PDB file of C-alpha atoms and ligand atoms in Angstrom:
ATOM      1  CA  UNK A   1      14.817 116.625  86.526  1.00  0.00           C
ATOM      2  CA  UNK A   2      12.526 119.307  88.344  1.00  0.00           C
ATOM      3  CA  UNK A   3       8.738 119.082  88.032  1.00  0.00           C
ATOM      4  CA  UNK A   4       9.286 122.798  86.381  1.00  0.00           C
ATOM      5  CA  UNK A   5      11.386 120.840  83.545  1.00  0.00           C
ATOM      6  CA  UNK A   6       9.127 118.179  83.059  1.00  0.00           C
ATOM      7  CA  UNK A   7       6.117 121.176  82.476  1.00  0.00           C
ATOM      8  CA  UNK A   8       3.977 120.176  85.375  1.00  0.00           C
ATOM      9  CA  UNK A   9       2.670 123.459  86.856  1.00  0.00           C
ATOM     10  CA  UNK A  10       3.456 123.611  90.550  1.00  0.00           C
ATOM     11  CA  UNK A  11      -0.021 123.098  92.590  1.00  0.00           C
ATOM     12  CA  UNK A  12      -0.726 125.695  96.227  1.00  0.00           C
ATOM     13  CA  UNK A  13       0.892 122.544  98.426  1.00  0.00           C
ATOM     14  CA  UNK A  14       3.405 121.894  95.597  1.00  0.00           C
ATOM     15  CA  UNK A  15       1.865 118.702  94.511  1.00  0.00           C
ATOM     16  CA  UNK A  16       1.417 117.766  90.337  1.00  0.00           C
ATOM     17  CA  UNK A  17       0.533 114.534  88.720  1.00  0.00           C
ATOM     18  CA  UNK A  18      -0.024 112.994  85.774  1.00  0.00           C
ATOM     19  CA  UNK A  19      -2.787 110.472  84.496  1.00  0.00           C
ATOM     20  CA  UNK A  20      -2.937 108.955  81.559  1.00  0.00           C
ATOM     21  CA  UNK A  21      -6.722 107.016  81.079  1.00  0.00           C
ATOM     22  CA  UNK A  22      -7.135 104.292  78.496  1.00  0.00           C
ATOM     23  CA  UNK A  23      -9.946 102.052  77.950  1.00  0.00           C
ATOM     24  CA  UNK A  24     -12.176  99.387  76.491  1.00  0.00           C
ATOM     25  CA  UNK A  25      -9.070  97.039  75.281  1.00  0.00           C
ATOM     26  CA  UNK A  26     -11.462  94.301  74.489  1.00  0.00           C
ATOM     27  CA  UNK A  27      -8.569  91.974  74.098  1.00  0.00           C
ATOM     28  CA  UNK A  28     -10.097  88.534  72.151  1.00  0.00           C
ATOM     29  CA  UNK A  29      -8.317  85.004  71.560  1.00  0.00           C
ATOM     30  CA  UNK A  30     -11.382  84.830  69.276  1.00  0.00           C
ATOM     31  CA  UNK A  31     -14.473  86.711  68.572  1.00  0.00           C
ATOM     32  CA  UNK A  32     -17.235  87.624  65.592  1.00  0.00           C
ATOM     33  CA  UNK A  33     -15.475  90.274  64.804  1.00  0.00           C
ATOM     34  CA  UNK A  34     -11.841  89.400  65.264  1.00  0.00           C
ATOM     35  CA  UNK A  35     -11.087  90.043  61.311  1.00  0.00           C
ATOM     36  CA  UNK A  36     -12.450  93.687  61.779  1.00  0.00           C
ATOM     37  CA  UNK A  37     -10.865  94.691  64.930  1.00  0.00           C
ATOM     38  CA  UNK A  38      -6.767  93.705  66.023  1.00  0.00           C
ATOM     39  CA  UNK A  39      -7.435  95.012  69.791  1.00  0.00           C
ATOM     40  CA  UNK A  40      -3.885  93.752  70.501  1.00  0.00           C
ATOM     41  CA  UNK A  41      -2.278  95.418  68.043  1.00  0.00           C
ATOM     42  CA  UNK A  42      -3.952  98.530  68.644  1.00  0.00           C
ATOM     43  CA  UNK A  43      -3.004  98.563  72.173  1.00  0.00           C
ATOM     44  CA  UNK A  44       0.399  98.229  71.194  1.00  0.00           C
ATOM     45  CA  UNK A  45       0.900 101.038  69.184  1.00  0.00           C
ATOM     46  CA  UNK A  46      -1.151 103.120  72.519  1.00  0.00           C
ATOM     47  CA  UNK A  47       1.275 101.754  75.217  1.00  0.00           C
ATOM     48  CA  UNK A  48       4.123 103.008  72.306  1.00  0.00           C
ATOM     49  CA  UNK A  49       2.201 106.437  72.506  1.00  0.00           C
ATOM     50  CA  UNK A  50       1.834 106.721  76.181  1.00  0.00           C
ATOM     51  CA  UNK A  51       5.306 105.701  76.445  1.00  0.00           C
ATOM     52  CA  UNK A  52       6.827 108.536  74.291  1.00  0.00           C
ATOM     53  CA  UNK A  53       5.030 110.910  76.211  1.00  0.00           C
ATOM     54  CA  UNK A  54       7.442 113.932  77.585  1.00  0.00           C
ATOM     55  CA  UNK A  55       6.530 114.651  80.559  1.00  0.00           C
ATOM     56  CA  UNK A  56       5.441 111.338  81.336  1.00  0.00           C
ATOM     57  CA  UNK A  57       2.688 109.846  82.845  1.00  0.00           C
ATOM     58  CA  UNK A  58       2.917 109.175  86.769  1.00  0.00           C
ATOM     59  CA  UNK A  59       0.491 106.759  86.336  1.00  0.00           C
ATOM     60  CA  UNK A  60      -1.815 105.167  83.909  1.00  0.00           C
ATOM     61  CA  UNK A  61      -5.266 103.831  84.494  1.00  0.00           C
ATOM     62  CA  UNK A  62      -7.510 101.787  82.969  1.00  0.00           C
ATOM     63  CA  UNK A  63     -11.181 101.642  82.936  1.00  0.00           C
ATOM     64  CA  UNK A  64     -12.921  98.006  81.791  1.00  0.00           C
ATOM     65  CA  UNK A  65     -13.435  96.005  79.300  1.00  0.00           C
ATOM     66  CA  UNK A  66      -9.767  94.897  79.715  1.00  0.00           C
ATOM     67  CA  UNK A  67     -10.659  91.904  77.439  1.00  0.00           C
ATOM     68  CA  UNK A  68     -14.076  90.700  75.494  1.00  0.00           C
ATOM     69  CA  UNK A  69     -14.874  87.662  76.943  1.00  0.00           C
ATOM     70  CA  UNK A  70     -12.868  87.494  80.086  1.00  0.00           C
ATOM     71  CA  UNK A  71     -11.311  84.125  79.544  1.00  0.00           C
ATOM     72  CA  UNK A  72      -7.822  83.507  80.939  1.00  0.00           C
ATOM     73  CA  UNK A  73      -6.579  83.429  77.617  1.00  0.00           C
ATOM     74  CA  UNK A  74      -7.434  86.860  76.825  1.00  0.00           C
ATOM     75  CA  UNK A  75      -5.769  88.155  79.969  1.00  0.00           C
ATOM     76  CA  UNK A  76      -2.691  86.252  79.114  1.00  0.00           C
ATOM     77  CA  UNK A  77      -2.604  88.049  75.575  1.00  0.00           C
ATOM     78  CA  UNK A  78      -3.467  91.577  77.511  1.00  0.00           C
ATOM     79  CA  UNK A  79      -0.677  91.267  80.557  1.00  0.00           C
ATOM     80  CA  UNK A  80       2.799  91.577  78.717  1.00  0.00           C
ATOM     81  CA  UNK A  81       0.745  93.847  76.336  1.00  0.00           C
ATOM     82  CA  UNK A  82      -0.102  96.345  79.652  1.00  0.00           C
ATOM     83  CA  UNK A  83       3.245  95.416  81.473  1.00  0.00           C
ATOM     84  CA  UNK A  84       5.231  97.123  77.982  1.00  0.00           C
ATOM     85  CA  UNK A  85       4.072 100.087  80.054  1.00  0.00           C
ATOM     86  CA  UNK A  86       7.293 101.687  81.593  1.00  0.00           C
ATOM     87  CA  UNK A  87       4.840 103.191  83.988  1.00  0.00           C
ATOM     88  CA  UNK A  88       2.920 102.182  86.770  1.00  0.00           C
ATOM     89  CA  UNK A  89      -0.946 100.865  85.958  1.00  0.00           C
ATOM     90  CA  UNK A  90      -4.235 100.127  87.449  1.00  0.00           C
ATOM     91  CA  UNK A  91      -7.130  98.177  86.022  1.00  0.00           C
ATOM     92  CA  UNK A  92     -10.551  97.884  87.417  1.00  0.00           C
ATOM     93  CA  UNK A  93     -13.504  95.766  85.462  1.00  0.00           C
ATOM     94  CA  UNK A  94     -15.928  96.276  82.972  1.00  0.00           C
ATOM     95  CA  UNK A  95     -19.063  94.594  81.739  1.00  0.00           C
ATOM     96  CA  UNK A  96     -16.780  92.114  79.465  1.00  0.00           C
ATOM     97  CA  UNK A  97     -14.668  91.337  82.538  1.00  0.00           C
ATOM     98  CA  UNK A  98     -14.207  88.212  84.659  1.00  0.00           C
ATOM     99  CA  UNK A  99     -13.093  89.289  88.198  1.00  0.00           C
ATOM    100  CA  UNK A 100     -12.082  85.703  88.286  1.00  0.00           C
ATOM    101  CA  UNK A 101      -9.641  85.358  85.576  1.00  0.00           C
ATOM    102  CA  UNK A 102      -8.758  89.118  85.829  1.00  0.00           C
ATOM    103  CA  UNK A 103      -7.183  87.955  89.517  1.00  0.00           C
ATOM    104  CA  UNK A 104      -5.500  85.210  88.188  1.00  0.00           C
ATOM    105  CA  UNK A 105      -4.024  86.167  85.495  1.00  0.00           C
ATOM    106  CA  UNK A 106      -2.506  89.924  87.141  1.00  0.00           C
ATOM    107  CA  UNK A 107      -1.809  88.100  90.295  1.00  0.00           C
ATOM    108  CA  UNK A 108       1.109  90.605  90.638  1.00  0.00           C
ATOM    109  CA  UNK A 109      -1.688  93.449  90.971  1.00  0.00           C
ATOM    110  CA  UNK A 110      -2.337  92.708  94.991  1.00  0.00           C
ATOM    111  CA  UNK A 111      -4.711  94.944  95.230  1.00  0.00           C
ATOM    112  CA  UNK A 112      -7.077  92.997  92.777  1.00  0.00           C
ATOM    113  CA  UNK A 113      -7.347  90.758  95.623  1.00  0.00           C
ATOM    114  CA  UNK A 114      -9.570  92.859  97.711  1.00  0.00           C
ATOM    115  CA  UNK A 115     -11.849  89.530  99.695  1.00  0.00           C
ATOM    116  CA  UNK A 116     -14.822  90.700  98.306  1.00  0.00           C
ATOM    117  CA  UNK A 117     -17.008  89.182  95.168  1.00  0.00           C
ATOM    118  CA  UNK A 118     -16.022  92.953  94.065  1.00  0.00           C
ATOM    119  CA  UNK A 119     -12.794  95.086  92.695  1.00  0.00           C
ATOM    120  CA  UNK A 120     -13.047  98.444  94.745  1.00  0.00           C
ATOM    121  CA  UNK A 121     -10.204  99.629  96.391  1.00  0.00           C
ATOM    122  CA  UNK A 122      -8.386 102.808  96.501  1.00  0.00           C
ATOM    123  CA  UNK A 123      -4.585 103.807  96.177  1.00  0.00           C
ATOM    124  CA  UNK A 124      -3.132 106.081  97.953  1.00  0.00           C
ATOM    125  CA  UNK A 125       0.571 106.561  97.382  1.00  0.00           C
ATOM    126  CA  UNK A 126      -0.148 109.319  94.696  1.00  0.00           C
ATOM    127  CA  UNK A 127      -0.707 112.914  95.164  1.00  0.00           C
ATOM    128  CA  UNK A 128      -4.531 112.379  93.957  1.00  0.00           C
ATOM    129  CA  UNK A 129      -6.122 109.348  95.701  1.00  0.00           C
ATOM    130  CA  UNK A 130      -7.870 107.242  93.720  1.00  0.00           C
ATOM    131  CA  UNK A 131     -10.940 105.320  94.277  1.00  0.00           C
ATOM    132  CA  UNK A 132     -12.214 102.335  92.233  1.00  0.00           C
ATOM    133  CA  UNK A 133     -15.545 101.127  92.170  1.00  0.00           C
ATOM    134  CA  UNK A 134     -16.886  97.886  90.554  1.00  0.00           C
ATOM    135  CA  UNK A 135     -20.065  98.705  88.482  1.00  0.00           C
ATOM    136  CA  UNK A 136     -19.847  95.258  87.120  1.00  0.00           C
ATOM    137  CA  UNK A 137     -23.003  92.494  87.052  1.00  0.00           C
ATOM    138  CA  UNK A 138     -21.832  88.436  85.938  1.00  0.00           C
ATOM    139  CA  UNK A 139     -22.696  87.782  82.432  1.00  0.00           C
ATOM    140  CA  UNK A 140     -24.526  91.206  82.108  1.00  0.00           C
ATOM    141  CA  UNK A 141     -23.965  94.356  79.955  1.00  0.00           C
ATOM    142  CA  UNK A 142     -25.132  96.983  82.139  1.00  0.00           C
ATOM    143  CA  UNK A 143     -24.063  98.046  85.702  1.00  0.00           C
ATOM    144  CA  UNK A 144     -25.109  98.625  88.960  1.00  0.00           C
ATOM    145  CA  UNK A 145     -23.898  99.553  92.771  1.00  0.00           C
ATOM    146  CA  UNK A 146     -25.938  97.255  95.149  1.00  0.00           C
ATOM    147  CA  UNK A 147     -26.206  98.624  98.977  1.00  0.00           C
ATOM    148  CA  UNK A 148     -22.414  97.254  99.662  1.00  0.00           C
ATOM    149  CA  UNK A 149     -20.784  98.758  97.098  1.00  0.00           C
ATOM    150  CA  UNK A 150     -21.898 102.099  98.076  1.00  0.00           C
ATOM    151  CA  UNK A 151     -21.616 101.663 101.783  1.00  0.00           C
ATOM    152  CA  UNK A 152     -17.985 101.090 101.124  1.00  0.00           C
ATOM    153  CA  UNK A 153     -17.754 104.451  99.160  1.00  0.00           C
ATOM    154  CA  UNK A 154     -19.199 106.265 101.644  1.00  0.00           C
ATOM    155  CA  UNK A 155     -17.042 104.894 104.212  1.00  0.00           C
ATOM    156  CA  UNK A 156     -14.072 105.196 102.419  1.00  0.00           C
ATOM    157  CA  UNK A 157     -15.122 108.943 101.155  1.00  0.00           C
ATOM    158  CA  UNK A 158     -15.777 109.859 104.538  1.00  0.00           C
ATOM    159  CA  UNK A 159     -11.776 108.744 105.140  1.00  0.00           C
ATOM    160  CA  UNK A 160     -10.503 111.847 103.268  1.00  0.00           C
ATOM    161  CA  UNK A 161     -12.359 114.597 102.696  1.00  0.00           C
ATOM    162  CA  UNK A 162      -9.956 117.157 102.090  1.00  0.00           C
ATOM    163  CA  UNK A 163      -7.428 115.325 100.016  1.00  0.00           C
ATOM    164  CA  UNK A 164      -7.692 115.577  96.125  1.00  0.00           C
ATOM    165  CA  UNK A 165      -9.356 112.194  94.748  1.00  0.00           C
ATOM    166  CA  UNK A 166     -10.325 110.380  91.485  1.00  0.00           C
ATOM    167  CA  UNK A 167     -13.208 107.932  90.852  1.00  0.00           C
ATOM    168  CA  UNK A 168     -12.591 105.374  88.776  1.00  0.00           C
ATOM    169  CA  UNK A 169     -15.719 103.251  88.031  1.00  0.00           C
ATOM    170  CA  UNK A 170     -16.790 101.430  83.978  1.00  0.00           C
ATOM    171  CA  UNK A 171     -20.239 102.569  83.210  1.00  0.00           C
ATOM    172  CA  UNK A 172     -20.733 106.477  83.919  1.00  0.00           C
ATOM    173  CA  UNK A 173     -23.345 107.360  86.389  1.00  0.00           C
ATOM    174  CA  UNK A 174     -25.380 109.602  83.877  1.00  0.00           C
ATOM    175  CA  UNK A 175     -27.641 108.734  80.294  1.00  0.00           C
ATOM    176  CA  UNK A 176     -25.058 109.715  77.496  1.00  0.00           C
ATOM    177  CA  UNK A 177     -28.022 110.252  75.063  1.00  0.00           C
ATOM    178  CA  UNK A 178     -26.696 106.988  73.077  1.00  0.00           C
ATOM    179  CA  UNK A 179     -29.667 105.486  73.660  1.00  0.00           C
ATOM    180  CA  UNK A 180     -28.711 101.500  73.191  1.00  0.00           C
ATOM    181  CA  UNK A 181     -25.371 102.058  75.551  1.00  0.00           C
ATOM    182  CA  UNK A 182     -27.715 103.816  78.114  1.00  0.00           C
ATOM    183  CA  UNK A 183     -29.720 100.805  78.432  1.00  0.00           C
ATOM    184  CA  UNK A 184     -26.998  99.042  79.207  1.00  0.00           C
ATOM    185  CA  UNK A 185     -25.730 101.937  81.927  1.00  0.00           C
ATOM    186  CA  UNK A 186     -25.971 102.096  85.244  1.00  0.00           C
ATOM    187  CA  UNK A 187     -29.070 101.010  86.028  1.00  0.00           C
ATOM    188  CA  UNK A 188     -29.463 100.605  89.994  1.00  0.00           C
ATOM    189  CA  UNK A 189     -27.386 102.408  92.455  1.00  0.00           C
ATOM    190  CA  UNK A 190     -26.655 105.727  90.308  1.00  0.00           C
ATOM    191  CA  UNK A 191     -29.277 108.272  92.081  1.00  0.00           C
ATOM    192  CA  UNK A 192     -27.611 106.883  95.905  1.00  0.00           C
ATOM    193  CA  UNK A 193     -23.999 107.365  94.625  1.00  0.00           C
ATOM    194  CA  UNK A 194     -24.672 111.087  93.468  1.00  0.00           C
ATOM    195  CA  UNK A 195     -26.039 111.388  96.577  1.00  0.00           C
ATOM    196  CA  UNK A 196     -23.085 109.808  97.853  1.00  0.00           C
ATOM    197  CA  UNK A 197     -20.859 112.190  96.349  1.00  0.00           C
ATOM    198  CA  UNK A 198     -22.387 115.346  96.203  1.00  0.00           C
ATOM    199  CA  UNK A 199     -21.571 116.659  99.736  1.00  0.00           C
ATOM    200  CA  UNK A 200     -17.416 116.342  98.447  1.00  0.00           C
ATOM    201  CA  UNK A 201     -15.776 119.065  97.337  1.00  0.00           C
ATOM    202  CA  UNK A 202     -12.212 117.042  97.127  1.00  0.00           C
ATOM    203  CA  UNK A 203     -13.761 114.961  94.277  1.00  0.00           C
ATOM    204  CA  UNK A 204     -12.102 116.161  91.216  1.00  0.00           C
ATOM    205  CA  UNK A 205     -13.443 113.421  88.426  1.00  0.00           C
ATOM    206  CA  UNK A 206     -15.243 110.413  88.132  1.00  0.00           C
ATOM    207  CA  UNK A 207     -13.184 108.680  85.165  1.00  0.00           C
ATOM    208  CA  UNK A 208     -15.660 106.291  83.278  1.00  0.00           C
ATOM    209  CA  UNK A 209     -15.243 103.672  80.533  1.00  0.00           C
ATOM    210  CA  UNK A 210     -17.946 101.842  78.352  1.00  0.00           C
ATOM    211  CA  UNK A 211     -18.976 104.433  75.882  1.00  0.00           C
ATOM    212  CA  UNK A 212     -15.672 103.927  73.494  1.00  0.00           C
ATOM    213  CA  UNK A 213     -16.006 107.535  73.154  1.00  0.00           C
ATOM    214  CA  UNK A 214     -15.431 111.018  75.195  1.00  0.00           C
ATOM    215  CA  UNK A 215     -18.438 112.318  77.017  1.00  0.00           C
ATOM    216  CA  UNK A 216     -18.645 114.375  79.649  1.00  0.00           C
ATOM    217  CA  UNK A 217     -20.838 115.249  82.080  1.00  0.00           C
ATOM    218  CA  UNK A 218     -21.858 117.700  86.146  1.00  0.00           C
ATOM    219  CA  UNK A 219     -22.354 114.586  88.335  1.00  0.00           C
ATOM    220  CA  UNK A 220     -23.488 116.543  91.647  1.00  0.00           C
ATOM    221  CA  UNK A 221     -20.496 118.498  92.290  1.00  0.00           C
ATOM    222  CA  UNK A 222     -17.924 117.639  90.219  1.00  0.00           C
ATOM    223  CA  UNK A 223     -17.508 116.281  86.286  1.00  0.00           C
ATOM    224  CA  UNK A 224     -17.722 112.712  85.105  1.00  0.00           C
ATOM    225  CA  UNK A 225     -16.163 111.671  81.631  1.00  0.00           C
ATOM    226  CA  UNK A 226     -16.116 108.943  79.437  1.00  0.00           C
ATOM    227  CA  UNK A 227     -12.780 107.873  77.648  1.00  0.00           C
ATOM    228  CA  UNK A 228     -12.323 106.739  73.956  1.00  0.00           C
ATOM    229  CA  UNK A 229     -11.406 103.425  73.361  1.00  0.00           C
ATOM    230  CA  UNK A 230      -7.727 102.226  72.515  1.00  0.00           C
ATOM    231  CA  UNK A 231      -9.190 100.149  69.537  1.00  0.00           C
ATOM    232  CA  UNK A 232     -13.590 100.620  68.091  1.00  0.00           C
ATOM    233  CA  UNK A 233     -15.286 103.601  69.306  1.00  0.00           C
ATOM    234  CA  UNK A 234     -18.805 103.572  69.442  1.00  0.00           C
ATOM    235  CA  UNK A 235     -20.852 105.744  66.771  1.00  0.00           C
ATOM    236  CA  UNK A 236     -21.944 108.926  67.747  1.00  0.00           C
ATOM    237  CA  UNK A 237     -25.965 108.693  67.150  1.00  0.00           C
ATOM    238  CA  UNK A 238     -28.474 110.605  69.481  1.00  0.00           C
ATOM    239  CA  UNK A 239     -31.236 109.086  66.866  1.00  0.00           C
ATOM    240  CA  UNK A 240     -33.018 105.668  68.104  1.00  0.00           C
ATOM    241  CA  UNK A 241     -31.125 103.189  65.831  1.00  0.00           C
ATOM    242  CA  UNK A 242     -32.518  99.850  66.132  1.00  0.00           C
ATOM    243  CA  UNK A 243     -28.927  98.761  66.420  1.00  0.00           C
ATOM    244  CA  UNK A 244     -25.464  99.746  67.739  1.00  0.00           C
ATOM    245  CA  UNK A 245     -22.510 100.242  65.433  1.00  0.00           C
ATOM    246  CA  UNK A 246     -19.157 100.383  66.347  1.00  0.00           C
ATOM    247  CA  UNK A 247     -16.460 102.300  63.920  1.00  0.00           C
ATOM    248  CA  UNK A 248     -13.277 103.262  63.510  1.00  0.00           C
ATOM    249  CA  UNK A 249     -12.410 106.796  64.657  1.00  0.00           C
ATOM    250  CA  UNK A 250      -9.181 107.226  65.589  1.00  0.00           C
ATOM    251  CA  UNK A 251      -8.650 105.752  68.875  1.00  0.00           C
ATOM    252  CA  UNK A 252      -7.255 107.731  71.780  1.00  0.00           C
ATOM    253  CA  UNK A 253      -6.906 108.490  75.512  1.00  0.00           C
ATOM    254  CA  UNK A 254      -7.230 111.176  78.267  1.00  0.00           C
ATOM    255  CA  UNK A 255      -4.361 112.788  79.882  1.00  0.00           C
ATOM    256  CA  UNK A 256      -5.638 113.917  82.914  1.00  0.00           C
ATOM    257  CA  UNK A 257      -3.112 117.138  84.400  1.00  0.00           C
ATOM    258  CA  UNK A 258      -3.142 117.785  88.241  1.00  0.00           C
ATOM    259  CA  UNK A 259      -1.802 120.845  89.098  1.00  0.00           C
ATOM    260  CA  UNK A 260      -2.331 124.550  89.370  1.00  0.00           C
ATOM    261  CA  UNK A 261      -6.232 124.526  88.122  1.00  0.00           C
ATOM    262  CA  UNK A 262      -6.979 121.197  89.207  1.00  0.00           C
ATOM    263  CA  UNK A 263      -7.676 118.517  87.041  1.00  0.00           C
ATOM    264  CA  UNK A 264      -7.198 119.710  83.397  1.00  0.00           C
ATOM    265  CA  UNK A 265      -8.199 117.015  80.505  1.00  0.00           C
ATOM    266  CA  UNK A 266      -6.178 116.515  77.574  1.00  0.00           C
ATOM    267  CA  UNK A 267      -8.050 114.347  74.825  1.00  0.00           C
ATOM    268  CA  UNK A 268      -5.517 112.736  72.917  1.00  0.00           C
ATOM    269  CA  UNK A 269      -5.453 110.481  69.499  1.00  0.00           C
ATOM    270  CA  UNK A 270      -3.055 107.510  68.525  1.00  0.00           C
ATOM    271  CA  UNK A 271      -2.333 107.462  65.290  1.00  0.00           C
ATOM    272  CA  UNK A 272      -0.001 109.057  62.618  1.00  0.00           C
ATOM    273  CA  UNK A 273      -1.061 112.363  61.907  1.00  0.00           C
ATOM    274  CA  UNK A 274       0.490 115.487  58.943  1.00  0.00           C
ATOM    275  CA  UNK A 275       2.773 117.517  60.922  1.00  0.00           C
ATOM    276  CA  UNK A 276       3.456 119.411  63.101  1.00  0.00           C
ATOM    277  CA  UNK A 277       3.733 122.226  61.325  1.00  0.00           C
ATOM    278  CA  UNK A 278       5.282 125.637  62.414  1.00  0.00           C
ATOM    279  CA  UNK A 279       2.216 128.407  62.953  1.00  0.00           C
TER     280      UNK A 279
HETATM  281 FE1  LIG B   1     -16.334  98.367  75.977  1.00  0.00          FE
HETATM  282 FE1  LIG B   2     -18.411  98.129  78.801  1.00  0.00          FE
END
């Protein structure tokens, strides 16, 4: 089948792809809440959706919080539950993450295994390139990028400049306004890697996780985003609530289109939905 029957819109160089961005899995063997929220099951019926998908997804990331307390247990719940994909994947950490167990558990993912405390690494066999980033801190909620974290961006920026390229990193490098989720942001490193990034031109997204909810933002010269979660979102409250609530909005993805306009992003929701209807 042609990339004109599949839909993709033919790029200047002839190059299209398709992303498909989950997030916040939160997979738990056990958990305060684990009445309330089925993680697992809702990531089923999202691998279902991304599988049905026509055209289908080159490739699907996702972007932390793989599981809720990182132990090997949860990972061994989350792998078959990913590897039901009938599509390539990539994972990178979040907050709720053990790079430890992550490693040993998706020992088949080599580039996991990158001989640093830290998951960054990029992938290049795609028309985009993609660059991950670790933003994670052990056994804390918010991030950062410490001095060798960004060095290697830089270096590894400086690599390509020209060639199309996605960021993939957990907590977004901007305040969302959710005041409780931006204290636990990115809270050393952000103001170097917008400086990092802003020369680029060739950096189409920065694809972010954390917030359980779409956001979007102008980080230096191109657009960050946020990315529902497959299972809770987090309530949408620019107030100063003394706590954070989670809820149940439908869950969803982003299907990120590379072609002739760029990057064009497609929010999606899982779910059963009325229709469709004719117009
Ligand atoms: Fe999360
Ligand atoms: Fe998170």
């Amino acid at each position: 089948m042609s990339s004109e029957q599949r839909g993709h819109t033919m790029t200047q160089g002839g190059q299209t792809m398709l992303i498909a961005q989950i997030s916040d899995l939160h997979i738990q063997s056990e958990g305060k809440n684990k009445d309330l929220i089925k993680p697992d099951r809702h990531l089923a019926q999202c691998v279902a959706a991304l599988n049905a998908l026509n055209p289908r997804p080159d490739l699907v990331v996702v972007t932390g919080d793989l599981a809720e307390r990182g132990t090997k247990q949860e990972y061994l719940i989350l792998k078959p539950l990913l590897d039901a994909l009938h599509i390539p994947y990539l994972v990178i950490p979040g907050n709720h993450d053990s790079v430890e167990n992550l490693r040993a558990v998706f020992d088949d993912h080599s580039y996991l295994d990158t001989g640093t405390p830290f998951i960054q690494y990029t992938a290049e066999s795609w028309p985009l390139r993609i660059v991950a980033l670790d933003t994670t801190v052990p056994m804390h909620g918010h991030g950062e990028l410490c001095a060798d974290r960004l060095k290697w961006l830089a270096d590894t920026l400086a690599q390509q400049t020209d060639r199309p390229t996605l960021i993939l990193m957990h907590h977004p490098p901007f305040e969302t306004g959710i005041k409780l989720m931006d204290e636990l942001g990115l809270l050393k490193g952000r103001e170097a890697f917008v400086d990092i990034i802003a020369p680029y031109r060739n950096i189409e997204r920065v694809l972010c996780g954390h917030l359980h909810r779409t956001i979007v933002c102008r980080v230096g010269n191109t657009i960050a985003s946020t990315c529902p979660g497959t299972a809770h979102q987090i309530v949408l409250d620019l107030a100063d609530p003394a706590e954070l609530h989670f809820n149940f909005e439908p869950p969803g993805y982003h299907l990120h289109h590379y072609g002739a306009s760029g990057l064009v992003t497609h929010h999606a929701v899982i779910g059963d939905f009325p229709g469709p209807y004719p117009f």
